[in-house]
mmCIF file of C-alpha atoms in Angstrom:
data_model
loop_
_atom_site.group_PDB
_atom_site.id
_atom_site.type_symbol
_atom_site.label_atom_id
_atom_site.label_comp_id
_atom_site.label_asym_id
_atom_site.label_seq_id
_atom_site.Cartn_x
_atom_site.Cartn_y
_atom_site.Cartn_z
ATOM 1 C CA UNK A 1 -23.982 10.509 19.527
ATOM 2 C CA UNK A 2 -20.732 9.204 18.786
ATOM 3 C CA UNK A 3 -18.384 11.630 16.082
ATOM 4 C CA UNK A 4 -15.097 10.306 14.626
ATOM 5 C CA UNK A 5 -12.705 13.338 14.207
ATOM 6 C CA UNK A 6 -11.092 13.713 10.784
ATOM 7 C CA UNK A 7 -14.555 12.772 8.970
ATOM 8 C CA UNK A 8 -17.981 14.100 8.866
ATOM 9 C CA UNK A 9 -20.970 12.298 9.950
ATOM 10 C CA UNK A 10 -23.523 15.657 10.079
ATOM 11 C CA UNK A 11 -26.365 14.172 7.400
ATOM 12 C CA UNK A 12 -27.491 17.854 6.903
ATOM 13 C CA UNK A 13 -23.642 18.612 6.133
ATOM 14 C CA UNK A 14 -23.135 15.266 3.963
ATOM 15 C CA UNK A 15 -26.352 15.656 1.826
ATOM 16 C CA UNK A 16 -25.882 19.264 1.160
ATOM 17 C CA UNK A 17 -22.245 18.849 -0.013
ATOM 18 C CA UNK A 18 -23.123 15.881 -1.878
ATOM 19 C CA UNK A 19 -26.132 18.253 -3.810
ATOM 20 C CA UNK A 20 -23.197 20.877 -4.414
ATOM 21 C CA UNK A 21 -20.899 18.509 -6.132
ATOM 22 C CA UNK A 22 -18.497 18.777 -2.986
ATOM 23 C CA UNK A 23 -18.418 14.808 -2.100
ATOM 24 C CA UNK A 24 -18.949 12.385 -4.950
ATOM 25 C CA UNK A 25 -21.527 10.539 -2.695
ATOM 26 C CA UNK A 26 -22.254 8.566 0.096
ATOM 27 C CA UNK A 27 -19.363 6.572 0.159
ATOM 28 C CA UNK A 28 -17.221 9.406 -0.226
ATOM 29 C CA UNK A 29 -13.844 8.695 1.597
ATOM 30 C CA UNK A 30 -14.062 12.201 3.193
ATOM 31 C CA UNK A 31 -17.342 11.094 5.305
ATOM 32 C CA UNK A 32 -18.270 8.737 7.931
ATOM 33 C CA UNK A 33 -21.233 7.226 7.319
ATOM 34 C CA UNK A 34 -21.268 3.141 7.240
ATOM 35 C CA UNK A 35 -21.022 3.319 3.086
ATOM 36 C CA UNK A 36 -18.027 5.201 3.574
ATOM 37 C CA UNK A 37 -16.120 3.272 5.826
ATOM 38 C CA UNK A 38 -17.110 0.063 4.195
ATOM 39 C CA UNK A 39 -15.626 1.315 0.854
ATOM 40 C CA UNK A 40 -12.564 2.441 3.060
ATOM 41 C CA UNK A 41 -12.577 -1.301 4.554
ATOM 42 C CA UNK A 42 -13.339 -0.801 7.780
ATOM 43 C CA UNK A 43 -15.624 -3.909 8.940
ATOM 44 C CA UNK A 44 -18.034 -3.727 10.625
ATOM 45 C CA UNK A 45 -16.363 -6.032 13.686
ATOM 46 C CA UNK A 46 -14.135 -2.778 13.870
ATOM 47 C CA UNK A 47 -17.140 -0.459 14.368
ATOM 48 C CA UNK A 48 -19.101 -2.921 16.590
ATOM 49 C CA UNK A 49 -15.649 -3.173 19.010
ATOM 50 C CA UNK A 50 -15.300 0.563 19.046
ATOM 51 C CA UNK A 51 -18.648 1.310 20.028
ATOM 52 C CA UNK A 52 -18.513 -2.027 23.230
ATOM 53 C CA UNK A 53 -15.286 -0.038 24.249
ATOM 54 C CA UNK A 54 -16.786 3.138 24.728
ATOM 55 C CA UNK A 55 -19.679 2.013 26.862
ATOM 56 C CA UNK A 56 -23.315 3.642 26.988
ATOM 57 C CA UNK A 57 -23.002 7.658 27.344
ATOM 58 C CA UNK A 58 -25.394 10.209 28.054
ATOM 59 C CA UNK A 59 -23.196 12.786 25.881
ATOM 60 C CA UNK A 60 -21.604 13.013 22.466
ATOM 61 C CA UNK A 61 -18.213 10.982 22.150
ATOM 62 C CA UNK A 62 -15.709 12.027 20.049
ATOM 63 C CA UNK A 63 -13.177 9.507 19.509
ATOM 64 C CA UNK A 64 -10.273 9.838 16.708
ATOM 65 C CA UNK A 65 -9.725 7.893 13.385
ATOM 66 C CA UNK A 66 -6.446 5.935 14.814
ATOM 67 C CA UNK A 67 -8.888 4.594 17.574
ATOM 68 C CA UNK A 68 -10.911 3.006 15.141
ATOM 69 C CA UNK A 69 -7.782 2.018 12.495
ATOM 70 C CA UNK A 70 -6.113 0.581 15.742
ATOM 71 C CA UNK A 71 -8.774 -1.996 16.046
ATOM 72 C CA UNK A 72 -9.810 -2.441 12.430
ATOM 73 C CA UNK A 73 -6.044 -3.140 11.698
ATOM 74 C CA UNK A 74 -6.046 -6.058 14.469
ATOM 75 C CA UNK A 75 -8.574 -7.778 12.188
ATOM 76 C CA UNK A 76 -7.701 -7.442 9.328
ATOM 77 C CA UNK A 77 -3.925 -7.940 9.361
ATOM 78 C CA UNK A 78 -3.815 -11.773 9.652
ATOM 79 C CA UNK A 79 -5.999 -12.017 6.561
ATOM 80 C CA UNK A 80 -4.707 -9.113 4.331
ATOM 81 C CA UNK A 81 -2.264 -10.475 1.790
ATOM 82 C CA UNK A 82 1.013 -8.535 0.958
ATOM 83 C CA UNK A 83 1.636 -6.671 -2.694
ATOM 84 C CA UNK A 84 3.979 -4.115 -3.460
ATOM 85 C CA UNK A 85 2.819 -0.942 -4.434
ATOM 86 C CA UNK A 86 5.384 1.593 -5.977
ATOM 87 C CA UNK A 87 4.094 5.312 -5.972
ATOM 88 C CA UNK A 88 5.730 7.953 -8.468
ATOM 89 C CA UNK A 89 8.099 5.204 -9.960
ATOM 90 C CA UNK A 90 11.223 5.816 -11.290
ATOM 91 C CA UNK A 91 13.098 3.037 -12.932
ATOM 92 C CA UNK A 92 16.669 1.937 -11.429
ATOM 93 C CA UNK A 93 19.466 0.166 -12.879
ATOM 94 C CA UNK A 94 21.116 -2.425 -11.130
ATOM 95 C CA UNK A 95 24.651 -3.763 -12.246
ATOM 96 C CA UNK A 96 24.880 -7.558 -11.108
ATOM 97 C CA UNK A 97 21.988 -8.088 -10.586
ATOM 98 C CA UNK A 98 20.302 -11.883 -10.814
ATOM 99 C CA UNK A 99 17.672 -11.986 -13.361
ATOM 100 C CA UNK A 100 15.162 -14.820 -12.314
ATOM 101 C CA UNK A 101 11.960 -15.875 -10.204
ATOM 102 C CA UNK A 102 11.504 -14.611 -6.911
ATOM 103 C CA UNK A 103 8.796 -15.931 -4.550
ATOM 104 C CA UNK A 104 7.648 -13.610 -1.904
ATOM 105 C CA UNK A 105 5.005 -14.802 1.018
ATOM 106 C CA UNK A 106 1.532 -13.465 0.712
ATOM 107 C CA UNK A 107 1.524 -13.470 4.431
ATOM 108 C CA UNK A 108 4.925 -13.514 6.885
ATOM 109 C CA UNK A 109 3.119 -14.850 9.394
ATOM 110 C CA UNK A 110 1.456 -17.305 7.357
ATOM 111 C CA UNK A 111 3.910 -19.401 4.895
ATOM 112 C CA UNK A 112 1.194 -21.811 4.640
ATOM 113 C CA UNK A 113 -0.405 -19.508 2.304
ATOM 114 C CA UNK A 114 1.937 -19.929 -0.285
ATOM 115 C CA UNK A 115 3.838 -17.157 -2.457
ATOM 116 C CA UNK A 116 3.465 -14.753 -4.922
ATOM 117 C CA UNK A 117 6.024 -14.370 -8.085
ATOM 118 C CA UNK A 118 7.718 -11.961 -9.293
ATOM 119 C CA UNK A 119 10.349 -12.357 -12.413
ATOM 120 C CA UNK A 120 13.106 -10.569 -12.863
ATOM 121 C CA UNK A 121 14.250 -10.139 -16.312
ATOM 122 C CA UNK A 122 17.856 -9.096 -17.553
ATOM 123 C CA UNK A 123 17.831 -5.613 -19.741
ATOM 124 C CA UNK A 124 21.581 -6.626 -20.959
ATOM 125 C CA UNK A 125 25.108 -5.467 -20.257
ATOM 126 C CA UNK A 126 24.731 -7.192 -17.292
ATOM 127 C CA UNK A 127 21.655 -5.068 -15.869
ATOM 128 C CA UNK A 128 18.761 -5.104 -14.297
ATOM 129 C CA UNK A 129 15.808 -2.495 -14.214
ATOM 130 C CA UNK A 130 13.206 -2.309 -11.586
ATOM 131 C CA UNK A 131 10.809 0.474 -10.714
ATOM 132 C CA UNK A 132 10.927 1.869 -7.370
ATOM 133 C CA UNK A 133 9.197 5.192 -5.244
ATOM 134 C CA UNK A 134 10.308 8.223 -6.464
ATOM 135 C CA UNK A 135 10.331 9.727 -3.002
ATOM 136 C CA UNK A 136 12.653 7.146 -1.324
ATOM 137 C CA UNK A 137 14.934 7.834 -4.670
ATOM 138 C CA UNK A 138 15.806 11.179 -3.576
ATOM 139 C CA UNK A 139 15.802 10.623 0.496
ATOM 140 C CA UNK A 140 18.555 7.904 -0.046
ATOM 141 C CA UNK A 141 22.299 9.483 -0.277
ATOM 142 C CA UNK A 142 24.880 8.601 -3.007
ATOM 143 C CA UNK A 143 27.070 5.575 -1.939
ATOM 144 C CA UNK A 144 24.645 4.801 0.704
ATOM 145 C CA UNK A 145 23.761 0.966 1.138
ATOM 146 C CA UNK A 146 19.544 -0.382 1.075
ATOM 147 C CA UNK A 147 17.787 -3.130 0.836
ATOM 148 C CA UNK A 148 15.168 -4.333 -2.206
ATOM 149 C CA UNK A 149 12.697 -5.512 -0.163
ATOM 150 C CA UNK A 150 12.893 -9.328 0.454
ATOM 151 C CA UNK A 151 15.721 -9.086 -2.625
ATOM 152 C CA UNK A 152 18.629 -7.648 -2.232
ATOM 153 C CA UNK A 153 21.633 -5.246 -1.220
ATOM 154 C CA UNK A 154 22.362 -2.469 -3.267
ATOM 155 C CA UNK A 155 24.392 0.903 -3.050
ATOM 156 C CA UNK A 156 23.307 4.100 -5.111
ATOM 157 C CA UNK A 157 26.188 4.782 -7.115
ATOM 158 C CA UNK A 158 25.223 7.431 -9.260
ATOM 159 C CA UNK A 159 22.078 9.840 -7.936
ATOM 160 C CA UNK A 160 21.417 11.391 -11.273
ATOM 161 C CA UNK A 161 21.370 8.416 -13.176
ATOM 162 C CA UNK A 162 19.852 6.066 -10.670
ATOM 163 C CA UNK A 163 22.548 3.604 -11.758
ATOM 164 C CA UNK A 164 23.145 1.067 -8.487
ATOM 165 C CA UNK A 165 24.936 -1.904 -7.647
ATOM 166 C CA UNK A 166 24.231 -5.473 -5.876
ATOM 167 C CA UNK A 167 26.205 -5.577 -3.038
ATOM 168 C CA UNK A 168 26.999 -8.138 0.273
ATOM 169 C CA UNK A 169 27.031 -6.772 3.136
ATOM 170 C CA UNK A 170 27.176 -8.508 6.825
ATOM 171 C CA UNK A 171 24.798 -6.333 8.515
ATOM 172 C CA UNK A 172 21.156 -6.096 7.165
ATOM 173 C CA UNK A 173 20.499 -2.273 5.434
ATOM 174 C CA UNK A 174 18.469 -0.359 7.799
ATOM 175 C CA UNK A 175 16.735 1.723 4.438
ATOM 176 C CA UNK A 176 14.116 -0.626 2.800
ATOM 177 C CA UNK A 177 12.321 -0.393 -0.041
ATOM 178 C CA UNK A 178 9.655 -1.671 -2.318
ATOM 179 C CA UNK A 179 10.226 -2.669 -5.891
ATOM 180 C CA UNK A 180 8.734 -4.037 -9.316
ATOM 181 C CA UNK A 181 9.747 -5.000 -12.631
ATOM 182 C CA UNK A 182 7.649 -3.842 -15.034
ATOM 183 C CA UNK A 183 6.328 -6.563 -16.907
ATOM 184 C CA UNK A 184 5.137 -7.737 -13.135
ATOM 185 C CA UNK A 185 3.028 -4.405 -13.005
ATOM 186 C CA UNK A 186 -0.106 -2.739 -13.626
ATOM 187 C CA UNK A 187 -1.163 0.919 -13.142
ATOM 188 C CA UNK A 188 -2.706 1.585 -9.637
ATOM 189 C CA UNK A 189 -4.148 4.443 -8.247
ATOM 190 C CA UNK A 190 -4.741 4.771 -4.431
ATOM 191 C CA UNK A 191 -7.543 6.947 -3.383
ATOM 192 C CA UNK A 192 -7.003 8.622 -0.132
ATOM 193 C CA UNK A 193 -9.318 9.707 3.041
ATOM 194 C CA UNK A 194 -8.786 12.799 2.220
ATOM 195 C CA UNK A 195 -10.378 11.987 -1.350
ATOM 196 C CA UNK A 196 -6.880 12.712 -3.123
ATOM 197 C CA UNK A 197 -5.256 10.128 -5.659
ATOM 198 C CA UNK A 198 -1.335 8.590 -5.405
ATOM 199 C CA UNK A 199 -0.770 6.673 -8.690
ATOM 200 C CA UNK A 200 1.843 4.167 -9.285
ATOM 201 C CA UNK A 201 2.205 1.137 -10.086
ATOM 202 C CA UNK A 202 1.555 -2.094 -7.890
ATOM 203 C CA UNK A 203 1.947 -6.330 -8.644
ATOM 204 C CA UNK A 204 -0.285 -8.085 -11.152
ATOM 205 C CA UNK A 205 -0.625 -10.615 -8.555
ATOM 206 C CA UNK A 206 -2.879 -8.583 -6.964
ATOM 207 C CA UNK A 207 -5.285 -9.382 -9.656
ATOM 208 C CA UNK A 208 -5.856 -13.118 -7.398
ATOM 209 C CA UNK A 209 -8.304 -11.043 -5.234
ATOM 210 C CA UNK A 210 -11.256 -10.199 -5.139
ATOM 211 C CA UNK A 211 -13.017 -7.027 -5.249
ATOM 212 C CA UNK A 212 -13.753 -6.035 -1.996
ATOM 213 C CA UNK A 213 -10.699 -7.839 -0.508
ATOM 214 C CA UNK A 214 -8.662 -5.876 2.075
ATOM 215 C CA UNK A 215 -5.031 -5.920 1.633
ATOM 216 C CA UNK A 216 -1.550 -4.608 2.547
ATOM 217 C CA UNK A 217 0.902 -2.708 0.395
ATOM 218 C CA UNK A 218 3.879 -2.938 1.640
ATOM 219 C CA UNK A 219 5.275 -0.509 3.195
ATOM 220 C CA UNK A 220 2.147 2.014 2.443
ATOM 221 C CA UNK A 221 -0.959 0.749 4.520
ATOM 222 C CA UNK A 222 -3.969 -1.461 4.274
ATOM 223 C CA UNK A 223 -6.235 -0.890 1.477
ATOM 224 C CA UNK A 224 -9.426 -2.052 0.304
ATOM 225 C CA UNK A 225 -9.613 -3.033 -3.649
ATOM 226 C CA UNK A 226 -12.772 -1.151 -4.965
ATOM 227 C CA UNK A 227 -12.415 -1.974 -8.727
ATOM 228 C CA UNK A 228 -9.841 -4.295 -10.668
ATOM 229 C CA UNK A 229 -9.387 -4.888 -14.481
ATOM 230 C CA UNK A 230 -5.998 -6.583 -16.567
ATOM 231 C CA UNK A 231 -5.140 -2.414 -16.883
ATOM 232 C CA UNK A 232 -5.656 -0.591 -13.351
ATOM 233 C CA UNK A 233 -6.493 -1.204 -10.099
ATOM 234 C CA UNK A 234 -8.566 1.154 -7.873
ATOM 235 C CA UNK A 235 -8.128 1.075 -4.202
ATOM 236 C CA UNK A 236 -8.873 3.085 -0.820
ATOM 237 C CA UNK A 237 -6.495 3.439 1.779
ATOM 238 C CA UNK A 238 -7.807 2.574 5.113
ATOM 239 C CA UNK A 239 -5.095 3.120 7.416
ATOM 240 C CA UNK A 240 -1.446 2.398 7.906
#
């Protein structure tokens, strides 16, 4: 019997928790049964692979969930398209900065798969505003130098404010972040294997795929979309 640690594959254990309201079904993200890690997009390549590599036993095998991520991530990288995803966003000013249309690969490794776009627009006196993680907001240092993600330079002037500036610099930032402006964004919310939520706010383009698709936010880890309207997009996070 093969057990994957982190998630629970008992069906005595599943189907009573599921009868006291403890996992919201089958394809809860908290279990391992195939509905589950489908939802979570794991394919079934991944599962097939991981059970060839462990050969026929005569005893239980307990392997971990980065086993199985490990090879699920080898497949699915070359096809998952990039978005950005910004969780907990707090808006940022930026003095010079270029208002205009950026194109961005969908793949890095793949230019032949064309761009997405994402338009910056000026908010006046010589500003711009984009949204970016609330987390990395407080990690970075005032006066300290990062990089907008395929964008540009900029150096945190004022903490409290979140008031910044373009910069050049010769060496690239090692600090690099995600970003969106907010007419280029819709509400996401992320659920986790652990069944908890991370909402944000990630790129309209996403909208291109299809439900079902697996793909990579930037800077977060691969997820699968389950659901997608004009308003909010609902994913699960398979793995980083």
């Amino acid at each position: 019997r093969l057990m994957i640690e982190g998630v629970v594959l008992s069906t005595s254990k599943i189907r009573n928790g599921i009868n006291k309201g403890e996992y919201s079904g089958w394809d809860d993200p908290r279990l391992g049964t195939i509905r589950a890690l489908r939802r979570r997009g794991i394919t079934p390549q991944a599962i097939k692979e991981l059970i060839i590599s462990l050969g026929p036993k005569t005893s239980d095998v307990s392997v971990s969930w980065d086993n199985l991520a490990a090879i699920n991530r080898k497949i699915v990288d070359p096809k998952a398209n990039r978005y950005f995803f910004v969780p907990e966003p707090v808006l940022l000013r930026i003095r010079n900065g270029i208002p205009g249309k950026y194109y961005l690969r969908l793949h890095p490794d793949y230019p032949q798969r064309g761009s997405r776009v994402l338009e910056i627009p000026e908010s006046g006196n010589g500003e711009v505003e984009l949204y970016v993680p609330k987390d990395d907001m407080k990690s970075i240092p005032e006066g300290k130098i990062f990089r907008l993600k395929d964008l540009w330079n900029v150096k945190l002037i004022d903490k409290d404010e979140l008031l910044s500036e373009r910069v050049e610099t010769e060496e690239m930032p090692k600090i690099k972040i995600q970003w969106l402006p907010l007419r280029e964004s819709i509400k996401a919310i992320v659920v986790m294997g652990d069944a908890s939520l991370i909402e944000g706010l990630i790129e309209r383009n996403v909208l291109m795929e299809k439900e079902g698709e697996v793909v990579q936010l930037e800077r977060f880890g691969f997820c699968r979309i389950d659901s997608a309207s004009k308003d909010v997009v609902t994913l699960f996070f398979s793995h980083k």
